[in-house]
PDB file of C-alpha atoms in Angstrom:
ATOM      1  CA  MET A   1     -11.769-105.640   8.438  1.00  0.00           C
ATOM      2  CA  LYS A   2      -9.246-106.534  11.134  1.00  0.00           C
ATOM      3  CA  ASN A   3     -10.552-110.120  11.278  1.00  0.00           C
ATOM      4  CA  LYS A   4     -10.340-110.455   7.492  1.00  0.00           C
ATOM      5  CA  ILE A   5      -6.758-109.237   7.453  1.00  0.00           C
ATOM      6  CA  ILE A   6      -5.691-111.558  10.260  1.00  0.00           C
ATOM      7  CA  SER A   7      -7.486-114.549   8.757  1.00  0.00           C
ATOM      8  CA  SER A   8      -5.692-113.810   5.496  1.00  0.00           C
ATOM      9  CA  VAL A   9      -2.399-113.759   7.366  1.00  0.00           C
ATOM     10  CA  LEU A  10      -3.290-117.034   9.048  1.00  0.00           C
ATOM     11  CA  PHE A  11      -4.017-118.575   5.648  1.00  0.00           C
ATOM     12  CA  SER A  12      -0.586-117.421   4.459  1.00  0.00           C
ATOM     13  CA  ALA A  13       0.905-119.232   7.424  1.00  0.00           C
ATOM     14  CA  LEU A  14      -1.106-122.357   6.570  1.00  0.00           C
ATOM     15  CA  ALA A  15       0.084-122.121   2.967  1.00  0.00           C
ATOM     16  CA  LEU A  16       3.615-122.658   4.158  1.00  0.00           C
ATOM     17  CA  ALA A  17       2.650-126.051   5.535  1.00  0.00           C
ATOM     18  CA  GLY A  18       2.328-127.697   2.137  1.00  0.00           C
ATOM     19  CA  CYS A  19       0.416-128.258  -1.081  1.00  0.00           C
ATOM     20  CA  ASN A  20      -2.985-128.674   0.673  1.00  0.00           C
ATOM     21  CA  ALA A  21      -3.166-124.908   1.125  1.00  0.00           C
ATOM     22  CA  GLN A  22      -5.060-124.448  -2.149  1.00  0.00           C
ATOM     23  CA  ALA A  23      -7.781-126.825  -0.990  1.00  0.00           C
ATOM     24  CA  GLU A  24      -8.017-124.881   2.254  1.00  0.00           C
ATOM     25  CA  LYS A  25      -8.423-121.624   0.309  1.00  0.00           C
ATOM     26  CA  THR A  26     -11.121-123.102  -1.935  1.00  0.00           C
ATOM     27  CA  ASN A  27     -13.096-124.289   1.083  1.00  0.00           C
ATOM     28  CA  PHE A  28     -12.718-120.901   2.777  1.00  0.00           C
ATOM     29  CA  ASP A  29     -14.008-119.059  -0.321  1.00  0.00           C
ATOM     30  CA  ASN A  30     -17.144-121.219  -0.353  1.00  0.00           C
ATOM     31  CA  LEU A  31     -18.132-120.272   3.196  1.00  0.00           C
ATOM     32  CA  SER A  32     -20.836-117.740   4.002  1.00  0.00           C
ATOM     33  CA  GLN A  33     -19.791-114.280   5.126  1.00  0.00           C
ATOM     34  CA  SER A  34     -20.923-114.954   8.694  1.00  0.00           C
ATOM     35  CA  ASP A  35     -18.821-118.116   8.822  1.00  0.00           C
ATOM     36  CA  LYS A  36     -15.858-116.212   7.428  1.00  0.00           C
ATOM     37  CA  ASP A  37     -16.296-113.522  10.074  1.00  0.00           C
ATOM     38  CA  GLN A  38     -16.459-116.150  12.801  1.00  0.00           C
ATOM     39  CA  ILE A  39     -13.290-117.838  11.533  1.00  0.00           C
ATOM     40  CA  GLY A  40     -11.682-114.425  11.336  1.00  0.00           C
ATOM     41  CA  LYS A  41     -12.512-113.764  14.990  1.00  0.00           C
ATOM     42  CA  ILE A  42     -11.143-117.150  16.029  1.00  0.00           C
ATOM     43  CA  ALA A  43      -7.983-116.520  14.034  1.00  0.00           C
ATOM     44  CA  SER A  44      -7.688-113.030  15.501  1.00  0.00           C
ATOM     45  CA  ASP A  45      -8.033-114.258  19.070  1.00  0.00           C
ATOM     46  CA  TYR A  46      -5.596-117.088  18.474  1.00  0.00           C
ATOM     47  CA  ILE A  47      -2.918-114.863  16.979  1.00  0.00           C
ATOM     48  CA  ILE A  48      -3.316-112.298  19.744  1.00  0.00           C
ATOM     49  CA  ASP A  49      -2.773-115.089  22.282  1.00  0.00           C
ATOM     50  CA  HIS A  50       0.010-116.692  20.224  1.00  0.00           C
ATOM     51  CA  PRO A  51       1.909-113.895  18.383  1.00  0.00           C
ATOM     52  CA  ASP A  52       4.841-116.241  17.859  1.00  0.00           C
ATOM     53  CA  VAL A  53       2.810-117.942  15.083  1.00  0.00           C
ATOM     54  CA  LEU A  54       3.303-114.977  12.776  1.00  0.00           C
ATOM     55  CA  ILE A  55       7.000-114.735  13.649  1.00  0.00           C
ATOM     56  CA  LYS A  56       7.519-118.415  12.881  1.00  0.00           C
ATOM     57  CA  ALA A  57       5.577-118.125   9.615  1.00  0.00           C
ATOM     58  CA  SER A  58       7.563-115.056   8.584  1.00  0.00           C
ATOM     59  CA  ASN A  59      10.876-116.721   9.407  1.00  0.00           C
ATOM     60  CA  LYS A  60       9.934-119.833   7.466  1.00  0.00           C
ATOM     61  CA  LEU A  61       8.850-117.787   4.443  1.00  0.00           C
ATOM     62  CA  GLN A  62      12.114-115.828   4.529  1.00  0.00           C
ATOM     63  CA  SER A  63      14.087-119.053   4.798  1.00  0.00           C
ATOM     64  CA  GLN A  64      12.251-120.544   1.826  1.00  0.00           C
ATOM     65  CA  GLN A  65      12.889-117.429  -0.253  1.00  0.00           C
ATOM     66  CA  GLU A  66      16.589-117.477   0.620  1.00  0.00           C
ATOM     67  CA  GLU A  67      16.859-121.143  -0.338  1.00  0.00           C
ATOM     68  CA  GLN A  68      15.113-120.443  -3.631  1.00  0.00           C
ATOM     69  CA  GLN A  69      17.500-117.568  -4.385  1.00  0.00           C
ATOM     70  CA  LYS A  70      20.505-119.771  -3.580  1.00  0.00           C
ATOM     71  CA  ALA A  71      19.185-122.504  -5.872  1.00  0.00           C
ATOM     72  CA  GLU A  72      18.663-120.017  -8.713  1.00  0.00           C
ATOM     73  CA  ALA A  73      22.132-118.532  -8.204  1.00  0.00           C
ATOM     74  CA  LYS A  74      23.718-121.998  -8.218  1.00  0.00           C
ATOM     75  CA  LYS A  75      21.870-122.849 -11.422  1.00  0.00           C
ATOM     76  CA  MET A  76      23.117-119.661 -13.079  1.00  0.00           C
ATOM     77  CA  VAL A  77      26.706-120.278 -11.971  1.00  0.00           C
ATOM     78  CA  LYS A  78      26.592-123.717 -13.592  1.00  0.00           C
ATOM     79  CA  ALA A  79      25.318-122.100 -16.795  1.00  0.00           C
ATOM     80  CA  VAL A  80      28.165-119.574 -16.628  1.00  0.00           C
ATOM     81  CA  LEU A  81      30.775-122.309 -16.247  1.00  0.00           C
ATOM     82  CA  ALA A  82      29.274-124.220 -19.166  1.00  0.00           C
ATOM     83  CA  ASN A  83      29.649-121.096 -21.324  1.00  0.00           C
ATOM     84  CA  LYS A  84      32.936-119.720 -19.977  1.00  0.00           C
ATOM     85  CA  GLU A  85      34.661-119.851 -23.378  1.00  0.00           C
ATOM     86  CA  LYS A  86      31.925-117.690 -24.925  1.00  0.00           C
ATOM     87  CA  LEU A  87      32.137-115.328 -21.976  1.00  0.00           C
ATOM     88  CA  LEU A  88      35.900-114.969 -21.768  1.00  0.00           C
ATOM     89  CA  SER A  89      37.363-115.850 -25.177  1.00  0.00           C
ATOM     90  CA  ASP A  90      35.029-114.494 -27.854  1.00  0.00           C
ATOM     91  CA  PRO A  91      37.242-112.323 -30.121  1.00  0.00           C
ATOM     92  CA  ALA A  92      34.291-110.142 -31.146  1.00  0.00           C
ATOM     93  CA  THR A  93      33.434-109.211 -27.555  1.00  0.00           C
ATOM     94  CA  PRO A  94      34.956-105.907 -26.390  1.00  0.00           C
ATOM     95  CA  VAL A  95      37.392-106.198 -23.499  1.00  0.00           C
ATOM     96  CA  TYR A  96      39.436-103.654 -21.577  1.00  0.00           C
ATOM     97  CA  GLY A  97      42.294-104.350 -19.214  1.00  0.00           C
ATOM     98  CA  PRO A  98      45.622-106.173 -19.054  1.00  0.00           C
ATOM     99  CA  GLN A  99      46.094-109.272 -21.202  1.00  0.00           C
ATOM    100  CA  ASP A 100      47.455-111.194 -18.234  1.00  0.00           C
ATOM    101  CA  ALA A 101      44.500-110.337 -15.973  1.00  0.00           C
ATOM    102  CA  LYS A 102      43.556-113.055 -13.507  1.00  0.00           C
ATOM    103  CA  VAL A 103      40.065-111.744 -12.743  1.00  0.00           C
ATOM    104  CA  ALA A 104      37.274-110.927 -15.189  1.00  0.00           C
ATOM    105  CA  LEU A 105      34.247-108.711 -14.663  1.00  0.00           C
ATOM    106  CA  ILE A 106      31.612-109.340 -17.313  1.00  0.00           C
ATOM    107  CA  GLU A 107      28.745-106.902 -17.813  1.00  0.00           C
ATOM    108  CA  PHE A 108      25.566-107.379 -19.853  1.00  0.00           C
ATOM    109  CA  PHE A 109      24.042-103.978 -20.598  1.00  0.00           C
ATOM    110  CA  ASP A 110      21.856-101.851 -22.845  1.00  0.00           C
ATOM    111  CA  TYR A 111      22.669 -98.185 -23.489  1.00  0.00           C
ATOM    112  CA  GLN A 112      18.962 -97.311 -23.181  1.00  0.00           C
ATOM    113  CA  CYS A 113      18.657 -99.064 -19.802  1.00  0.00           C
ATOM    114  CA  ALA A 114      18.124 -96.612 -16.905  1.00  0.00           C
ATOM    115  CA  TYR A 115      19.734 -98.902 -14.335  1.00  0.00           C
ATOM    116  CA  CYS A 116      22.739 -99.467 -16.603  1.00  0.00           C
ATOM    117  CA  SER A 117      23.086 -95.704 -16.902  1.00  0.00           C
ATOM    118  CA  LYS A 118      22.932 -95.269 -13.131  1.00  0.00           C
ATOM    119  CA  MET A 119      25.541 -97.997 -12.691  1.00  0.00           C
ATOM    120  CA  ALA A 120      27.944 -96.469 -15.236  1.00  0.00           C
ATOM    121  CA  PRO A 121      29.677 -94.033 -12.810  1.00  0.00           C
ATOM    122  CA  TYR A 122      30.180 -96.859 -10.295  1.00  0.00           C
ATOM    123  CA  MET A 123      31.578 -99.099 -13.015  1.00  0.00           C
ATOM    124  CA  LYS A 124      34.045 -96.387 -13.976  1.00  0.00           C
ATOM    125  CA  GLN A 125      35.146 -96.132 -10.337  1.00  0.00           C
ATOM    126  CA  ILE A 126      35.542 -99.911 -10.153  1.00  0.00           C
ATOM    127  CA  GLU A 127      37.582 -99.824 -13.354  1.00  0.00           C
ATOM    128  CA  GLU A 128      39.920 -97.224 -11.838  1.00  0.00           C
ATOM    129  CA  LYS A 129      40.154 -99.054  -8.499  1.00  0.00           C
ATOM    130  CA  TYR A 130      40.979-102.436 -10.051  1.00  0.00           C
ATOM    131  CA  PRO A 131      43.339-101.817 -13.001  1.00  0.00           C
ATOM    132  CA  LYS A 132      44.395-105.472 -13.026  1.00  0.00           C
ATOM    133  CA  VAL A 133      40.861-106.705 -13.726  1.00  0.00           C
ATOM    134  CA  LYS A 134      39.753-107.640 -17.245  1.00  0.00           C
ATOM    135  CA  PHE A 135      36.474-105.899 -18.119  1.00  0.00           C
ATOM    136  CA  VAL A 136      34.303-107.782 -20.605  1.00  0.00           C
ATOM    137  CA  PHE A 137      31.484-105.832 -22.284  1.00  0.00           C
ATOM    138  CA  LYS A 138      28.567-107.916 -23.507  1.00  0.00           C
ATOM    139  CA  GLU A 139      26.414-105.656 -25.661  1.00  0.00           C
ATOM    140  CA  THR A 140      22.845-106.690 -24.859  1.00  0.00           C
ATOM    141  CA  PRO A 141      20.300-104.423 -26.596  1.00  0.00           C
ATOM    142  CA  ILE A 142      17.189-105.894 -25.014  1.00  0.00           C
ATOM    143  CA  PHE A 143      15.278-102.729 -25.906  1.00  0.00           C
ATOM    144  CA  GLY A 144      16.234-102.980 -29.579  1.00  0.00           C
ATOM    145  CA  SER A 145      12.704-103.818 -30.710  1.00  0.00           C
ATOM    146  CA  GLN A 146      11.339-100.865 -28.753  1.00  0.00           C
ATOM    147  CA  TRP A 147      14.004 -98.262 -29.484  1.00  0.00           C
ATOM    148  CA  GLU A 148      16.063 -98.543 -32.667  1.00  0.00           C
ATOM    149  CA  ALA A 149      18.953 -96.591 -31.134  1.00  0.00           C
ATOM    150  CA  SER A 150      19.444 -99.368 -28.577  1.00  0.00           C
ATOM    151  CA  ASP A 151      20.508-101.876 -31.230  1.00  0.00           C
ATOM    152  CA  TYR A 152      22.326 -99.203 -33.229  1.00  0.00           C
ATOM    153  CA  ALA A 153      24.470 -98.169 -30.242  1.00  0.00           C
ATOM    154  CA  ALA A 154      25.459-101.800 -29.630  1.00  0.00           C
ATOM    155  CA  LYS A 155      26.418-102.368 -33.268  1.00  0.00           C
ATOM    156  CA  VAL A 156      28.457 -99.153 -33.418  1.00  0.00           C
ATOM    157  CA  GLY A 157      30.224-100.206 -30.221  1.00  0.00           C
ATOM    158  CA  LEU A 158      31.216-103.580 -31.673  1.00  0.00           C
ATOM    159  CA  TRP A 159      32.340-101.868 -34.891  1.00  0.00           C
ATOM    160  CA  ILE A 160      34.488 -99.395 -32.943  1.00  0.00           C
ATOM    161  CA  TYR A 161      36.110-102.214 -30.985  1.00  0.00           C
ATOM    162  CA  LYS A 162      36.878-104.146 -34.164  1.00  0.00           C
ATOM    163  CA  ASN A 163      38.300-101.177 -36.055  1.00  0.00           C
ATOM    164  CA  TYR A 164      39.726 -98.869 -33.383  1.00  0.00           C
ATOM    165  CA  GLY A 165      40.602-101.143 -30.502  1.00  0.00           C
ATOM    166  CA  SER A 166      40.003-101.590 -26.806  1.00  0.00           C
ATOM    167  CA  LYS A 167      40.773 -98.085 -25.542  1.00  0.00           C
ATOM    168  CA  ALA A 168      38.604 -96.406 -28.161  1.00  0.00           C
ATOM    169  CA  TYR A 169      35.748 -98.750 -27.308  1.00  0.00           C
ATOM    170  CA  ASN A 170      36.077 -98.055 -23.590  1.00  0.00           C
ATOM    171  CA  ASN A 171      35.956 -94.305 -24.249  1.00  0.00           C
ATOM    172  CA  TYR A 172      32.878 -94.766 -26.447  1.00  0.00           C
ATOM    173  CA  HIS A 173      31.205 -96.903 -23.783  1.00  0.00           C
ATOM    174  CA  ASN A 174      31.805 -94.437 -20.953  1.00  0.00           C
ATOM    175  CA  ASP A 175      31.059 -91.317 -22.997  1.00  0.00           C
ATOM    176  CA  LEU A 176      27.798 -92.728 -24.330  1.00  0.00           C
ATOM    177  CA  PHE A 177      26.557 -93.451 -20.819  1.00  0.00           C
ATOM    178  CA  ALA A 178      27.800 -90.008 -19.755  1.00  0.00           C
ATOM    179  CA  THR A 179      25.164 -88.431 -22.027  1.00  0.00           C
ATOM    180  CA  ASN A 180      22.617 -89.553 -19.404  1.00  0.00           C
ATOM    181  CA  LYS A 181      20.138 -90.279 -22.168  1.00  0.00           C
ATOM    182  CA  MET A 182      18.116 -93.440 -21.670  1.00  0.00           C
ATOM    183  CA  GLU A 183      14.730 -95.109 -22.126  1.00  0.00           C
ATOM    184  CA  GLY A 184      14.101 -93.750 -25.603  1.00  0.00           C
ATOM    185  CA  GLN A 185      15.987 -90.482 -25.174  1.00  0.00           C
ATOM    186  CA  LEU A 186      19.180 -91.741 -26.802  1.00  0.00           C
ATOM    187  CA  GLN A 187      19.164 -91.055 -30.538  1.00  0.00           C
ATOM    188  CA  LYS A 188      21.378 -92.056 -33.473  1.00  0.00           C
ATOM    189  CA  SER A 189      22.681 -88.502 -33.626  1.00  0.00           C
ATOM    190  CA  ASP A 190      23.924 -88.809 -30.020  1.00  0.00           C
ATOM    191  CA  ILE A 191      25.656 -92.096 -30.811  1.00  0.00           C
ATOM    192  CA  ASN A 192      27.304 -90.697 -33.942  1.00  0.00           C
ATOM    193  CA  ALA A 193      28.466 -87.638 -32.018  1.00  0.00           C
ATOM    194  CA  VAL A 194      30.123 -89.774 -29.331  1.00  0.00           C
ATOM    195  CA  ALA A 195      31.740 -91.998 -31.962  1.00  0.00           C
ATOM    196  CA  LYS A 196      33.171 -88.924 -33.664  1.00  0.00           C
ATOM    197  CA  LYS A 197      34.340 -87.525 -30.323  1.00  0.00           C
ATOM    198  CA  ILE A 198      36.458 -90.600 -29.562  1.00  0.00           C
ATOM    199  CA  GLY A 199      38.062 -90.482 -33.016  1.00  0.00           C
ATOM    200  CA  ALA A 200      35.999 -92.949 -35.038  1.00  0.00           C
ATOM    201  CA  ASP A 201      35.037 -92.099 -38.631  1.00  0.00           C
ATOM    202  CA  ILE A 202      31.359 -92.960 -38.303  1.00  0.00           C
ATOM    203  CA  SER A 203      30.826 -92.305 -42.027  1.00  0.00           C
ATOM    204  CA  LYS A 204      32.554 -95.648 -42.642  1.00  0.00           C
ATOM    205  CA  PHE A 205      30.050 -97.530 -40.505  1.00  0.00           C
ATOM    206  CA  ASP A 206      27.475 -99.327 -42.645  1.00  0.00           C
ATOM    207  CA  ASP A 207      24.466-100.305 -40.570  1.00  0.00           C
ATOM    208  CA  LYS A 208      23.256-102.649 -43.315  1.00  0.00           C
ATOM    209  CA  GLU A 209      26.444-104.700 -43.158  1.00  0.00           C
ATOM    210  CA  ASN A 210      26.135-105.156 -39.408  1.00  0.00           C
ATOM    211  CA  THR A 211      23.452-107.632 -38.381  1.00  0.00           C
ATOM    212  CA  SER A 212      21.542-107.399 -35.105  1.00  0.00           C
ATOM    213  CA  VAL A 213      23.508-108.159 -31.985  1.00  0.00           C
ATOM    214  CA  ASP A 214      23.122-111.719 -30.721  1.00  0.00           C
ATOM    215  CA  ILE A 215      21.789-111.805 -27.133  1.00  0.00           C
ATOM    216  CA  SER A 216      21.163-115.563 -26.994  1.00  0.00           C
ATOM    217  CA  LEU A 217      23.946-116.086 -24.440  1.00  0.00           C
ATOM    218  CA  PHE A 218      22.279-113.588 -22.109  1.00  0.00           C
ATOM    219  CA  LYS A 219      19.081-115.632 -22.298  1.00  0.00           C
ATOM    220  CA  ASP A 220      20.863-118.980 -21.995  1.00  0.00           C
ATOM    221  CA  LEU A 221      22.441-117.860 -18.714  1.00  0.00           C
ATOM    222  CA  GLY A 222      19.008-117.125 -17.263  1.00  0.00           C
ATOM    223  CA  PHE A 223      19.318-113.368 -16.827  1.00  0.00           C
ATOM    224  CA  GLN A 224      16.043-111.454 -16.755  1.00  0.00           C
ATOM    225  CA  GLY A 225      17.272-107.896 -17.266  1.00  0.00           C
ATOM    226  CA  THR A 226      20.132-105.477 -17.533  1.00  0.00           C
ATOM    227  CA  PRO A 227      22.531-104.727 -16.048  1.00  0.00           C
ATOM    228  CA  SER A 228      23.746-108.181 -15.062  1.00  0.00           C
ATOM    229  CA  PHE A 229      27.260-109.062 -13.963  1.00  0.00           C
ATOM    230  CA  ILE A 230      29.593-112.012 -13.583  1.00  0.00           C
ATOM    231  CA  VAL A 231      32.842-111.982 -11.627  1.00  0.00           C
ATOM    232  CA  MET A 232      35.108-114.970 -12.197  1.00  0.00           C
ATOM    233  CA  PRO A 233      38.765-115.969 -12.572  1.00  0.00           C
ATOM    234  CA  VAL A 234      40.095-116.028 -16.109  1.00  0.00           C
ATOM    235  CA  LYS A 235      41.463-119.525 -15.461  1.00  0.00           C
ATOM    236  CA  ASN A 236      40.290-122.424 -13.293  1.00  0.00           C
ATOM    237  CA  ALA A 237      36.810-121.041 -12.679  1.00  0.00           C
ATOM    238  CA  ASN A 238      34.536-123.202 -10.539  1.00  0.00           C
ATOM    239  CA  GLU A 239      31.359-122.944  -8.466  1.00  0.00           C
ATOM    240  CA  ASN A 240      33.273-121.561  -5.483  1.00  0.00           C
ATOM    241  CA  ASN A 241      35.029-118.688  -7.251  1.00  0.00           C
ATOM    242  CA  THR A 242      32.370-117.605  -9.759  1.00  0.00           C
ATOM    243  CA  PHE A 243      29.802-114.995  -8.768  1.00  0.00           C
ATOM    244  CA  VAL A 244      26.635-113.911 -10.562  1.00  0.00           C
ATOM    245  CA  ILE A 245      25.151-110.489  -9.741  1.00  0.00           C
ATOM    246  CA  PRO A 246      21.805-110.058 -11.551  1.00  0.00           C
ATOM    247  CA  GLY A 247      21.227-106.350 -10.998  1.00  0.00           C
ATOM    248  CA  ALA A 248      22.677-102.934 -10.209  1.00  0.00           C
ATOM    249  CA  ASP A 249      24.634-103.794  -7.051  1.00  0.00           C
ATOM    250  CA  PRO A 250      28.120-102.204  -6.996  1.00  0.00           C
ATOM    251  CA  ASN A 251      28.868-103.403  -3.456  1.00  0.00           C
ATOM    252  CA  SER A 252      28.350-107.044  -4.422  1.00  0.00           C
ATOM    253  CA  ILE A 253      30.575-106.560  -7.464  1.00  0.00           C
ATOM    254  CA  VAL A 254      33.406-105.138  -5.353  1.00  0.00           C
ATOM    255  CA  THR A 255      33.022-107.913  -2.773  1.00  0.00           C
ATOM    256  CA  ALA A 256      33.161-110.560  -5.512  1.00  0.00           C
ATOM    257  CA  ILE A 257      36.262-109.010  -7.089  1.00  0.00           C
ATOM    258  CA  GLU A 258      38.022-108.943  -3.721  1.00  0.00           C
ATOM    259  CA  LYS A 259      37.199-112.605  -3.113  1.00  0.00           C
ATOM    260  CA  VAL A 260      38.371-113.775  -6.529  1.00  0.00           C
ATOM    261  CA  GLN A 261      41.547-111.696  -6.299  1.00  0.00           C
ATOM    262  CA  LYS A 262      42.447-113.315  -2.976  1.00  0.00           C
ATOM    263  CA  GLN A 263      41.933-116.766  -4.439  1.00  0.00           C
ATOM    264  CA  THR A 264      43.979-116.083  -7.559  1.00  0.00           C
ATOM    265  CA  ASN A 265      46.965-114.364  -5.890  1.00  0.00           C
TER     266      ASN A 265
END
């Protein structure tokens, strides 16, 4: 068993060398078990005598993964910059914060998303810590086909913003997450109750007149899930001052805000 594990590790190291690794694997699979065991012993002895091989392979793999992540991030930033008007200037998108804000924090979220729910208290803290930041709320009900309340909550949110304004929407947003209901637990009755609590006459909301929420921008930017965040200056955004955070990472959000604030002051 030890020889098999080590030979597998050695193959992983060989795979880093280039595209011939698949041919090497095919040849290895065609060998008899005794030949495989012998190769395993040779690999085991070699690695024991040269442990630096595994360290070098591990370092190279880590380096390749980091480069891949950087390339993906750069690609997403370019997509963000190509869509900055849709991100920052869409009149139907809920926003909260000063009109003259220099920094924008954009969040893509679903009210049924567990990670979005866990991030909500941190987002509220960030909102309180950075009152000069413009918060942009991109309703993204990716679970709409699975849970009807996901799409319903997003549509009610957009309706509240349109009819009751920014502050009412922000209260709805925070209070709905404060229910701690997610992944199918959130129901229309919960959404209606929160809407009523923040002063909206939910009886005037007509679900039939409100079409499904468009999440095409979320897909165009290359995001894979919610929550996802973008921190960028409201004006003169470029590749050096625009940050994409695809996941629940409050520390990275704060770091990005601090960097953009320094550049815009």
